[in-house]
């Protein structure tokens, strides 16, 4: 008989569905504000090794794929070089694996193990997100197109648009805080909870997930720097394909003591078809 896929048991931070939209504040609100933070429903789940089935995963079905990344780049400490040299490689990668006619990169984040204190973070360097979430919602996806491409948005939004994150290690394999993906075929629309992101000058929104025993979690242990995950975080199509895919970093209980700290980059793109 074939060997069963390996899995680990680890905790993921889901969000309680109490009928009130959860919120996250990027500044300290007035003392009268009653916060409703996400991630307070901590659940132990099985997270399955995706390597035995890596060729079978589909962006339009499970919501993610893993491929070798053809480009080569090693100047991740230089934002200008990332934009000039790495972004074109990301665009080529997304086009090759999605068939998109046009791909636009709109930002990137270097993920490391950093303090949760916002004062210790920058706009580019952020800690790994230990929260089950998907980056865009039914409303914030189209709004992002309008924000990034205001002169073209009305025309572009008449056709299919999808957002893909390209997630890859910087220089060495990932041995701690790997990324787990929720198979989108095991999510229900009702599992997605809209969360407000409160900034001093605006309010954005993403989805966080309430727990369901139906969720099937996948990860790729020991990802190498020449490999990249494609994560679908929004799709305008409503024909049954994956539209929003829950994901989260997690503390892998099999990480050996003294393992190198995870360093990865997440590049966010919008693709037009």
Backbone as a ProteinNet text record, in pm:
[ID]
protein_1_A
[PRIMARY]
XXXXXXXXXXXXXXXXXXXXXXXXXXXXXXXXXXXXXXXXXXXXXXXXXXXXXXXXXXXXXXXXXXXXXXXXXXXXXXXXXXXXXXXXXXXXXXXXXXXXXXXXXXXXXXXXXXXXXXXXXXXXXXXXXXXXXXXXXXXXXXXXXXXXXXXXXXXXXXXXXXXXXXXXXXXXXXXXXXXXXXXXXXXXXXXXXXXXXXXXXXXXXXXXXXXXXXXXXXXXXXXXXXXXXXXXXXXXXXXXXXXXXXXXXXXXXXXXXXXXXXXXXXXXXXXXX
[TERTIARY]
84.2	0	87.7	42.5	122.6	130	241.6	261	166.7	103.5	12.7	93.2	37.8	108.7	136.1	252.5	288.8	209.3	179.1	114.5	168.4	151.5	185	58.6	56.2	-52.7	2	-67.2	-20.9	-142	-119.8	-229.4	-237	-358.7	-385.9	-482.7	-467.5	-548.1	-666.4	-780.3	-904.8	-970.2	-1084.2	-1154.1	-1295.1	-1337	-1470.5	-1575.1	-1678.7	-1790.1	-1896	-1885.7	-1979.7	-2081.4	-2088.8	-2185.2	-2139	-2020.3	-1963.9	-1837.1	-1819.4	-1696.7	-1572.1	-1477.9	-1352.5	-1278.5	-1183.4	-1110.1	-964.8	-881.5	-740.7	-704.8	-633.2	-600.9	-451.5	-415.9	-276.3	-234.8	-319.3	-289.8	-375.5	-351.8	-428	-555.8	-672.5	-797	-835.3	-941	-993.9	-1027.9	-1010.1	-1031.1	-1173.5	-1266.9	-1406.6	-1435.2	-1341.6	-1362.2	-1351.7	-1451.3	-1448.1	-1394.3	-1273.1	-1208.9	-1268.7	-1263.9	-1309.5	-1199.4	-1091.4	-972.9	-994.2	-923.9	-929.8	-833.5	-841.5	-740	-749.8	-864.2	-874.1	-927.2	-964.6	-1013.6	-901.1	-821.5	-701.2	-739.5	-708.1	-746.8	-626.4	-622	-519.7	-575.3	-500.4	-546	-432.6	-468.2	-369.3	-332.2	-202.4	-153.3	-70.8	-115.9	-63.1	51.9	148.2	261.6	211.4	228.2	177.3	271.4	395.3	491.6	447.7	389.7	351.7	249.3	173.2	69.1	96.7	219.9	248.5	201.2	211	173.4	22.3	-53.4	-198.4	-274.8	-210.5	-280.8	-305.1	-418	-459.4	-503.3	-459.4	-502.2	-653.3	-716.7	-860.7	-942.5	-875.6	-947.9	-911.6	-791	-750.2	-712.4	-669.5	-634.8	-486.1	-403.6	-258.3	-186.5	-65.3	25.8	168	256.4	398.5	477.6	571.6	654.5	797.3	890.5	1024.2	1013.3	1093.4	1096.5	1217.6	1191.8	1299.1	1397.1	1349.1	1436.3	1539.9	1643.8	1747	1769.5	1771.5	1783.7	1834.1	1925.6	1980.6	2004	1925.1	1942.2	1815.5	1771.2	1645.2	1654.9	1775.7	1790.3	1781.2	1752.3	1748.9	1612.6	1523.9	1387.9	1387.2	1476.8	1480.4	1517.7	1614.8	1653.6	1540.8	1468.6	1354.4	1254.8	1224	1125.6	1176.4	1304.5	1358.1	1386.1	1439.5	1488.4	1401.3	1349	1273.3	1128	1066.4	927	906.6	992.5	971.6	977.2	1060.7	1066.3	935.9	880.4	753.2	641.4	639.5	536.5	543.3	664.4	680.3	633.3	661.7	622.4	469.6	403.3	256.9	192.7	241.9	187.5	202.5	319.7	347.1	254.2	212.8	135.5	-13.1	-55.3	-197.8	-258	-173.2	-224	-276.5	-245.4	-292.6	-231.2	-309.6	-263	-173.3	-206.1	-132.1	-123	-7.3	13.6	79.2	24.3	77	115.1	239.9	282.6	246.2	181.9	148.1	215.5	275.2	363	428.2	515.6	579.2	607.4	623.8	656.6	762.5	865.5	963.5	910.9	896.1	844.2	958.4	967.7	1066.7	1000.5	1071	1022	1061.5	962.2	983.2	891.1	921.5	830.4	693	591	455.6	435.6	523	514.5	524.7	420.3	418.9	531.7	580.5	687.4	818.8	829.7	952	945.3	833.7	815.3	826.6	841.5	842.6	731.5	713.3	609.1	642.2	769.5	811	841.9	905.4	939	831.7	768.3	661.3	682.7	626.1	637.7	551.2	584.5	498.7	360.3	256	118.7	65.1	50.4	-0.8	-151.6	-222.6	-366.4	-424.8	-529.3	-595.4	-672.3	-631.9	-688.9	-677.4	-749.6	-731.1	-726.2	-637.7	-595.2	-699.1	-798.3	-896	-1036	-1133	-1273.3	-1345.5	-1472.3	-1556.6	-1551.5	-1538.5	-1536.2	-1395.8	-1300.9	-1168.2	-1085.1	-1118.5	-1047.1	-1064.9	-1188.5	-1209	-1158.9	-1172.1	-1124.7	-974	-902.5	-756.7	-722.3	-797.5	-774.6	-795.7	-900.5	-926.6	-816.5	-762.3	-655.2	-526.8	-494.2	-366	-372.2	-485.1	-499	-626.9	-633.3	-759.4	-810.8	-721.9	-766.4	-817.7	-779.9	-817.4	-918.2	-944.1	-1017.3	-1154.2	-1230.5	-1365.9	-1364.4	-1268.7	-1258.1	-1206.3	-1102.8	-1041.9	-1139.5	-1222.5	-1314	-1433.7	-1443.1	-1546.7	-1507.7	-1379.1	-1329.3	-1275.3	-1232.9	-1183.4	-1053.4	-1046.8	-923.6	-903.7	-779.9	-747.7	-619.6	-611.6	-492.8	-415.3	-286.6	-198.8	-82.1	-54.9	65.8	172.3	292.7	407.5	487.9	499.9	563	682.7	801.1	919.1	1022.2	1105.9	1216.5	1314.8	1386.7	1484.5	1611.4	1685.5	1817.4	1834.3	1757.5	1775.9	1640.9	1641.6	1515.7	1446.1	1315.1	1234	1231.4	1283.5	1285.4	1195.8	1150	1056.8	951.6	837	724.9	688.5	662.9	619.7	478.7	436.2	304.3	210	91.5	-11.6	-124.2	-178.1	-288	-411	-527	-652.5	-706.4	-718.2	-775.2	-910.5	-918.7	-1038.8	-1164	-1148.4	-1266.8	-1329.4	-1257.1	-1309.8	-1360	-1353.4	-1407.1	-1551.2	-1631.8	-1765.1	-1766.1	-1852.5	-1860.4	-1884.2	-1963.4	-1992.8	-1875.7	-1768.1	-1648.6	-1568.5	-1595.3	-1518.6	-1583.9	-1509.3	-1558.4	-1485.4	-1559.7	-1497.1	-1435.7	-1308.8	-1239.2	-1198.9	-1226.4	-1187.7	-1042.1	-968.9	-831.8	-836.1	-815.8	-832.9	-699.1	-683.9	-567.4	-608.4	-512.6	-548.9	-630.1	-606.4	-669.9	-770.1	-788.3	-879.8	-912.3	-1010	-1044.2	-1044.1	-963	-961.1	-1028.3	-1028.1	-1086.6	-1024.3	-1016.5	-974	-1072.7	-1053.3	-1129.9	-1043.3	-1101.4	-1046.2	-1144	-1100.7	-1185.1	-1228.9	-1356.7	-1402.7	-1367.1	-1354.6	-1313	-1422.2	-1379.5	-1466.9	-1387.6	-1445.7	-1374.3	-1354	-1421	-1405.4	-1277.7	-1217.4	-1099.5	-984.1	-923.1	-806.3	-686	-583.3	-466.4	-346	-272.2	-156.6	-37.7	81.9	203.6	313.2	420.1	532.9	657.9	687.5	802.4	934.6	1025	1161.1	1161.4	1074	1076.2	1212	1260.4	1391.3	1376.6	1486.7	1483.9	1453	1469.5	1438.9	1293.2	1214	1073.7	983.1	865.1	772.2	629.3	555.4	412.5	336.5	234.7	136.9	10.1	-37.6	-156.3	-261.7	-380.8	-487.5	-562.3	-568.4	-633.2	-760.6	-787.9	-913.1	-932.4	-1056.7	-1091.3	-1230.5	-1244.9	-1375.3	-1473.8	-1424.9	-1514.8	-1598.4	-1722.8	-1813.6	-1868.9	-1783.5	-1827.6	-1795	-1759.4	-1730.6	-1583.5	-1495.3	-1351.6	-1316.9	-1198.9	-1153.5	-1145.5	-1196.6	-1192.5	-1108.4	-1118	-1044.9	-985.4	-858	-793.2	-732.3	-781.2	-728.9	-588.1	-503.8	-367.3	-314.6	-207.6	-148.9	-10.4	81.3	205.3	171.1	256.3	231.1	361.7	355.8	471.1	475.4	572.9	586.4	652	581.8	639.5	760.5	783.3	899.7	1022.5	1012.6	1128.4	1236.6	1359.2	1463.9	1510.1	1557.6	1610.7	1726.2	1730.8	1839.8	1826.7	1710.2	1690.9	1701.1	1752.3	1758.7	1620.8	1615.4	1487.7	1437.8	1306.7	1247.7	1260.2	1303.3	1303.8	1241.3	1133.9	1063.4	1015.4	976.3	917.5	781.3	687.9	554.2	528.7	512.4	488.2	343.3	270.8	128	106	28.2	4.5	-144.2	-183.1	-316.3	-300.2	-378.9	-367.4	-497.2	-482.3	-597.5	-602.7	-723.8	-742	-826.7
-119.8	0	124.8	232.9	354.7	413.8	478.9	540	659.2	668.8	780.5	909.8	1019.9	1147.6	1181	1237.9	1277.3	1402	1413.8	1534.8	1567.5	1693.2	1736.3	1791.6	1791.7	1857.6	1987	2095.5	2227	2315.2	2425.5	2516.6	2628.4	2662.1	2774.5	2869.7	2996.8	3100.1	3138.6	3075.9	3110.5	3228.2	3272.7	3386.7	3346.4	3392.3	3362.4	3436.9	3365.6	3426.5	3466.3	3590.8	3638.4	3737	3743.7	3831.3	3974.7	4005.8	4140.6	4132.4	4220.3	4212	4228.3	4135.4	4155.1	4275.6	4326.6	4443.9	4437.2	4510.6	4523.7	4670.7	4724.6	4867.1	4886.9	4971.6	5005.2	5130.8	5172.8	5280.9	5256.4	5328.8	5307.2	5391.2	5326.4	5402.6	5467.8	5545.4	5607.5	5499.9	5534.2	5437	5384.6	5457	5413.2	5303	5280.2	5179.6	5039.4	4957.3	4817.5	4732.7	4684.1	4608	4467.2	4411.8	4273.8	4202.9	4165.3	4117.3	3981.4	3956.7	3825.3	3727.9	3602.8	3505.6	3451.5	3467.5	3424.1	3281.8	3219.7	3081.5	2989.1	2944.3	2865.3	2718	2659.2	2519.5	2436.6	2314.7	2220	2145.1	2145	2080.4	1996.4	1905.1	1831.5	1915.4	1929.3	2001.5	1902	1876.2	1764.9	1809	1721.1	1742.1	1738.3	1848.3	1855.9	1803.7	1770	1729.8	1607.7	1503.6	1387.9	1419.8	1528.5	1564.3	1698.5	1745.7	1884.1	1915.3	1818.3	1844.5	1847.3	1806.1	1795.3	1919.2	2006	2122.3	2224.3	2294.4	2388.3	2520.9	2630.4	2762.6	2778.5	2720.5	2737	2636.4	2537.1	2438.2	2456.4	2418.6	2434.8	2579.1	2655.9	2796.1	2822.9	2720.7	2741.5	2640	2674.7	2585.5	2616.3	2518.6	2539.3	2501.5	2588.8	2566.3	2611.9	2561.5	2619.6	2763.3	2850.2	2990.4	3008.5	3042.7	3044.6	3159.4	3272	3388.1	3366.9	3446.3	3444.1	3586.3	3603.5	3736.6	3721.3	3808.1	3794.8	3929.8	4030.5	4164	4204.8	4116.7	4140.7	4247.6	4299	4409.6	4545.7	4546.9	4669.3	4678.9	4763.4	4773	4819.2	4909.2	4956.5	4842.9	4760.2	4647.3	4544.6	4526.5	4434.7	4480.5	4609.7	4661.9	4655.2	4686.1	4692	4554	4464.2	4337.3	4217.5	4217.9	4101.1	4106	4223	4232.9	4176.9	4210.2	4151.6	3998.8	3940	3794.7	3739.5	3809.1	3767.8	3776.1	3884.2	3901	3787.1	3752.6	3642.6	3510.8	3490.9	3366.9	3355.6	3463.8	3460.3	3439.7	3509.2	3490.2	3345.9	3287.5	3151.9	3048.8	3071.7	2969.2	3000.6	3116.7	3149.6	3177.5	3207.6	3245.5	3387.7	3467.8	3605.8	3684.9	3775.2	3861.8	3973.3	4022.5	4133.6	4109.8	4137.9	4122.3	4249.5	4300.7	4421.9	4388.2	4418.8	4405.1	4534	4521.9	4645.3	4660.5	4556.1	4575.5	4443.6	4451.1	4329.6	4348.9	4237.1	4237.7	4132.6	4171.2	4075.7	4023.9	3893.2	3833.6	3771.5	3811.1	3754.3	3736.6	3669.1	3662.9	3793.9	3881.5	4013.1	4032.5	4131.8	4159.4	4200.1	4168.8	4209.1	4359	4425	4569.5	4641.2	4714.6	4780.6	4880.7	4936.8	5035.7	4973.7	4842.3	4772.8	4723.3	4752.2	4704.2	4820	4786.7	4887.5	4855.2	4941.8	4915.6	4795.3	4757.7	4645.1	4521.5	4539.4	4425.3	4407.3	4289.1	4257.8	4116.4	4086.2	3949.8	3853.4	3726.5	3624.6	3633.9	3615.9	3634.3	3501.8	3494.4	3373.7	3388.7	3405.8	3426.5	3366.4	3287	3229.7	3341.4	3372.1	3487	3469.7	3552.8	3570.8	3721	3765.5	3905.7	4004.3	3957.8	4050.4	3994.6	4085.2	4049	4080.8	4047.6	4079	4228.1	4311.8	4456.6	4511.8	4463	4524.8	4483.2	4369.2	4331.4	4435	4460.7	4563.8	4701.8	4732.6	4863.1	4876	4765.2	4769.7	4800.9	4744.7	4777.7	4927.6	4982.3	5126.2	5210.6	5163.4	5238.5	5237.6	5122.2	5106.1	5158.7	5135	5173.1	5255.1	5373.4	5448.3	5484.9	5512.4	5554.9	5439.6	5317.3	5200.8	5110	5135.6	5038.7	5003.6	5102.8	5074.3	4975.9	4993.5	4902.3	4766	4764.5	4637.8	4552.6	4615.1	4540.1	4482.8	4511.4	4448.4	4306.7	4274.1	4140.3	4074.8	3950.2	3877.7	3938.6	3952.6	3991.5	3897.1	3856.2	3769.7	3821.2	3805.9	3847.4	3722.1	3725.4	3614.9	3668.8	3604.4	3633	3531.4	3579.9	3492.1	3491.9	3374.7	3360.1	3267.4	3315	3229.7	3264	3166.5	3195.4	3293.2	3367.7	3462.6	3392.1	3332.2	3278.7	3130.9	3080.7	2943.2	2880.5	2749	2678.1	2721.4	2704.5	2740.9	2624.1	2647	2542.7	2574.6	2698.2	2733.2	2829.7	2835.2	2918.9	2898	2775.1	2754.4	2809.3	2811.3	2862.2	2745.2	2752.3	2650	2709.5	2629.9	2672.5	2586.1	2650.6	2577.9	2544.5	2417.3	2371.9	2441.7	2526	2608	2524.8	2399.2	2315.2	2274.6	2293.9	2257.3	2377.9	2496.8	2618.3	2639.7	2697.3	2744.2	2896.7	2958.6	3105.2	3157.9	3086.1	3130.4	3124.4	3055.6	3049.5	3178.9	3263.1	3385.9	3500.4	3559.3	3670.4	3797.1	3899.6	4026.5	4092.7	4131.4	4199.4	4339.3	4438.4	4575.9	4599.5	4662.6	4706.2	4857.6	4903.6	5045.3	5117.5	5207.4	5293.7	5434.8	5523	5659.3	5733.2	5699.6	5775.8	5696.3	5567.6	5488	5357.7	5285.4	5153.2	5053.6	4950	4843.5	4720.2	4612.8	4489.6	4368.1	4260.3	4129.9	4027.1	3901.5	3794.5	3722.2	3690.4	3591.6	3474.7	3361.8	3241.8	3195.3	3153.8	3081	2933.7	2863.1	2723.4	2635.3	2539.4	2432.2	2302.3	2193.9	2064.5	2011.6	2073.4	2029.6	2082.6	2184.3	2244.4	2144.2	2138.7	2053.1	2143.2	2126.5	2214.3	2144.4	2219.7	2167.6	2259.5	2200.3	2282.4	2207.4	2278	2219.2	2236	2136.5	2150	2158.8	2236.5	2250	2311.7	2408	2477.2	2542.1	2530.3	2584.6	2721.9	2794.9	2931.5	2936.3	2825	2824.9	2784.8	2772.9	2734.9	2849.4	2855.9	2963.6	2911.3	2956.7	2929.8	3039.7	3000.9	3093.5	3077.4	3186.7	3184.3	3274.7	3221.9	3306.4	3370	3502.9	3573.1	3645.6	3650.3	3708.7	3665.8	3640.5	3614.5	3671	3749.2	3808.7	3708.5	3596	3496.3	3428.2	3400.3	3334.5	3204.8	3133.4	3013	2884.7	2895.6	2776.7	2755.9	2828.7	2816.1	2882.1	2850.9	2912.5	3063.2	3136.2	3282.8	3341.6	3284.7	3332.8	3210.3	3215.5	3097.6	3133.4	3067.7	3092.2	3036.9	3111.3	3065.3	3127.8	3070.9	3120.2	3060.9	3138.7	3080.1	3001.5	2906.1	2831	2782.2	2755.5	2701.5	2550.9	2506.5	2365.2	2292.2	2197	2127.9	2042.7	2016.6	1935.7	2021.1	2151.8	2238.1	2207.3	2175.9	2143.1	2266.6	2247.8	2361.2	2427.7	2558.3	2629.9	2641.1	2604.8	2614.8	2760.8	2785.9	2924.1	2986.8	3114.4	3185.1	3203	3187.7	3200.7	3343.6	3353.7	3479.2	3453.8	3525.6	3504.5	3638.1	3635.6	3753.2	3715.8	3807.8	3790	3907.3	3878	3981.5	3970.5	4081.4	4080.5	4132.5	4057.6	4092.3	4088.6	4164.4	4153.1	4112.2	4014.8	3958.1	3981.7	4021.7	4052.4	3955.5	3912.3	3806.7	3857.2
0	0	0	-66.5	-65.8	73.9	102.2	233.2	249.6	363.7	389.9	402.5	353.5	366.6	513.1	537.8	672.9	712.5	838.6	887.3	1025.1	1064.6	1199.8	1263.1	1395.1	1466.1	1524.4	1494.2	1537.8	1563.1	1631.2	1661.9	1557.6	1519.6	1431	1500.5	1470.1	1535.4	1446.8	1475.1	1409.7	1483.8	1430.1	1488.5	1529.3	1645.5	1696.5	1613.8	1574.7	1502.4	1604.8	1653.8	1755.8	1699	1564.1	1500.7	1486.5	1539.2	1530.2	1446.7	1345.3	1264.9	1352.5	1345.3	1418	1361.2	1440	1393.8	1438.9	1365.8	1401.3	1385.3	1483.6	1486.3	1465.5	1369.1	1344.3	1421.7	1512.4	1605	1728.9	1836.1	1958	1953.1	1947.1	1936.4	2069	2064.8	2185.2	2288.8	2413.3	2521	2525.1	2466.2	2467.8	2366.1	2272.4	2168.6	2228.1	2202.5	2246.3	2132.4	2148.6	2041.9	2033.1	1912.8	1888.8	1810.5	1877.9	1806.3	1741	1630.2	1564.9	1632.1	1589	1626.9	1767.5	1833.3	1972.7	1988.3	1876.3	1880.5	1836.8	1932.6	1903.7	1893.9	1778.8	1754.5	1714.1	1763.8	1717.5	1597.9	1488.8	1365.8	1307.8	1218.5	1141	1019	994.7	877.1	795.4	674.5	595.3	505.4	491.4	401.3	256.8	184.6	48.1	-57.8	-21.3	-124.6	-206	-145.6	-227.3	-336.2	-319.3	-415.7	-482.2	-477.1	-517.2	-659	-750.5	-890.3	-910.3	-809.6	-826.3	-780.2	-704.9	-651.4	-761.8	-751.6	-855.9	-793.4	-852.2	-806.3	-811.3	-911.5	-928.2	-847.9	-788.4	-708	-559.9	-521.2	-380.9	-347	-449.9	-427	-416.4	-440.5	-432.4	-519.2	-557.2	-628.8	-583.3	-599.6	-573.4	-697.5	-736.7	-854.7	-826.3	-907.3	-907.5	-957.4	-898.2	-940.2	-1029.5	-1156.3	-1255.4	-1235	-1181.3	-1164.8	-1056	-1061.3	-958.9	-910	-777.6	-719.8	-576.9	-533.9	-399.1	-331.2	-368.2	-308	-232.5	-145.1	-76.1	33.1	56.5	150.9	81.9	-47.5	-126.4	-196.3	-143.4	-198.5	-343.6	-379.4	-517.6	-613	-572.7	-657.2	-665.8	-556.1	-559.3	-664.4	-664.4	-759.2	-902.9	-924.7	-1061.1	-1118.2	-1036.9	-1089	-1051.3	-927.1	-882.7	-930	-928	-972.2	-1112.9	-1211.1	-1344.7	-1344.5	-1258.1	-1248.7	-1192.4	-1093.5	-1035	-1138.3	-1214.9	-1318.7	-1419.1	-1463	-1558.1	-1497.3	-1369.5	-1301.4	-1295	-1256.7	-1245.2	-1382.2	-1483.7	-1618.2	-1664	-1638.3	-1686.4	-1623.9	-1497.6	-1426.6	-1415.7	-1468.2	-1462.1	-1599.3	-1699	-1829.3	-1835.2	-1734.3	-1732.1	-1846.7	-1901.4	-2009.6	-1955.9	-1836.8	-1776.5	-1626.6	-1568.2	-1424.3	-1371	-1261.9	-1198.9	-1054.9	-1017	-877.6	-805.2	-688	-617.7	-482.1	-426.5	-310.1	-271.5	-173.7	-121.8	26.7	95.6	237.2	263.5	337	387.2	520.6	530.1	653.3	732.5	860	951.1	1087	1177.5	1315.2	1382.2	1397.2	1454.4	1574	1658.9	1770.5	1720.3	1797.4	1759.8	1774.3	1850.7	1871.5	1736.6	1698.9	1569.3	1553.9	1665.4	1655.6	1611.5	1622.1	1582.1	1438	1367.9	1232.3	1133.7	1005.7	900.8	802.3	702.4	603	517.1	511.1	427.2	510.5	627	710.6	817.1	814.1	907.7	961.4	1079.5	1130.1	1049.7	1059.5	1000.7	1064.6	984.2	1032	1085	1217	1281.6	1302.4	1192	1193.4	1066.4	1079.2	962.3	891.7	768.3	698.6	547.9	474.2	330.9	306.4	217.3	214.9	163.7	88.7	29.6	44.1	26.6	38.9	-91.9	-94.3	-209.8	-244.1	-141.1	-163.5	-180.5	-98.6	-100.6	-221	-285.9	-407.5	-517.6	-561.1	-663.3	-620.1	-490.2	-443.7	-460.8	-441.8	-459.7	-604.6	-700.1	-840.7	-862.6	-803	-818.8	-755	-644	-577.1	-658.2	-718.2	-787.1	-930.5	-997.1	-1138.9	-1158.3	-1098.8	-1099.2	-1238	-1330.8	-1464	-1549.3	-1513.9	-1594	-1526	-1397.3	-1316	-1372	-1413.5	-1461.3	-1578.2	-1669.3	-1783.8	-1740.2	-1656.6	-1614.6	-1534.4	-1453.7	-1367.5	-1442.6	-1571.2	-1652.8	-1694.8	-1676.3	-1708.9	-1582	-1595.8	-1479.8	-1427.7	-1295.7	-1228.5	-1109.9	-1088	-973.9	-909.4	-778.6	-703.8	-662.7	-687.2	-649.1	-567.5	-455.6	-379.3	-418.4	-440.5	-462.5	-333	-271.7	-140.1	-155.6	-119.7	-131.4	-25.1	11	102.1	37.5	120.8	66.5	18.1	110.8	76.3	109.6	203.9	248.9	278.4	295.3	313	441.7	444.4	559.5	657.7	777.8	879.6	998.1	1009	1116	1061.5	1129.4	1087	939.3	896.5	757.9	737.4	612.2	576.2	551.6	610.1	588.7	506.9	413.3	326.9	353.2	356.5	371.9	233.5	203.8	77	57.4	-45.9	-64.5	-89.6	-132.9	-152.9	-20.1	90.2	222.1	300	240.3	300.5	251.9	336.7	297.8	303.8	224.3	226.1	367.1	444.9	580.1	675.1	635.8	719.5	714.4	613.4	592.3	669.3	760.9	841.3	799.5	766.5	728	850.3	839.7	947.9	903.8	987.2	958.7	997.2	906.9	932.9	949.8	1069.7	1100.7	1099	1003	991.8	1033.7	1062.7	1100.7	994.2	864.9	757.4	674.6	705.6	624.3	696.5	642.7	694.9	579.9	590.9	492.1	548.5	471.8	522.1	456.3	532.7	483.8	538.8	502.1	563.5	666.5	779.7	870.9	872.1	923.6	915.6	1053.1	1059.6	1176.5	1157.3	1268.2	1260.3	1201.5	1121.7	1076	1077.8	1128.1	1126	984.8	885.8	747.4	683.2	740.1	678.1	668.8	552.4	530.6	506.5	589.9	587.6	524.9	443.6	369.3	392.7	400.7	398.6	325.3	295.1	224.1	309.7	394.1	483.9	406.8	464.8	409.8	269.4	243.7	114.9	91.8	-31.2	-67.2	-133.1	-139.2	-192.5	-341.6	-414	-557.1	-583.8	-477.1	-491.2	-446.4	-504.1	-469.7	-465.8	-368.1	-359.5	-431.3	-504.4	-559	-477	-418	-334	-396.4	-419.9	-472	-355.1	-354.3	-244	-285.8	-416	-464.8	-609.6	-646.7	-786.5	-810.2	-916.9	-946.2	-1004.3	-1056.7	-1115	-1006	-1038.2	-943.3	-1002.5	-1076.8	-1147.5	-1072.4	-944.8	-865.4	-836.5	-903.9	-876.8	-742.5	-689.5	-564.3	-581.5	-483.4	-488.6	-376.3	-256.2	-139.4	-70.4	-35.6	22.4	157.8	262.3	395.6	412	482.4	506.6	635	686.3	810.7	828.3	882.5	933.9	1060.8	1095.2	1218.2	1278.3	1407.9	1480.3	1456.6	1378.6	1344.9	1462.2	1522.7	1638.9	1604.9	1475.8	1438	1408.4	1421.3	1397.9	1500.6	1457	1553.1	1630.3	1752.6	1829.2	1753.7	1757.2	1691.5	1541.3	1484.5	1339.7	1296.3	1175.2	1125.8	1123.3	1158.1	1158.2	1015.4	999.2	865.8	813.4	686	613.8	477.2	447.1	321.7	267.4	140.3	78.8	22.6	34.1	-19.2	-113.2	-240.8	-341.4	-385.5	-381.4	-413.4	-554.6	-629.6	-769.6	-801.4	-902.9	-960.6	-1105.9	-1147.1	-1280.9	-1356.8	-1482.6	-1566.9	-1683.7	-1718.5	-1818.1	-1934.8
[MASK]
+++++++++++++++++++++++++++++++++++++++++++++++++++++++++++++++++++++++++++++++++++++++++++++++++++++++++++++++++++++++++++++++++++++++++++++++++++++++++++++++++++++++++++++++++++++++++++++++++++++++++++++++++++++++++++++++++++++++++++++++++++++++++++++++++++++++++++++++++

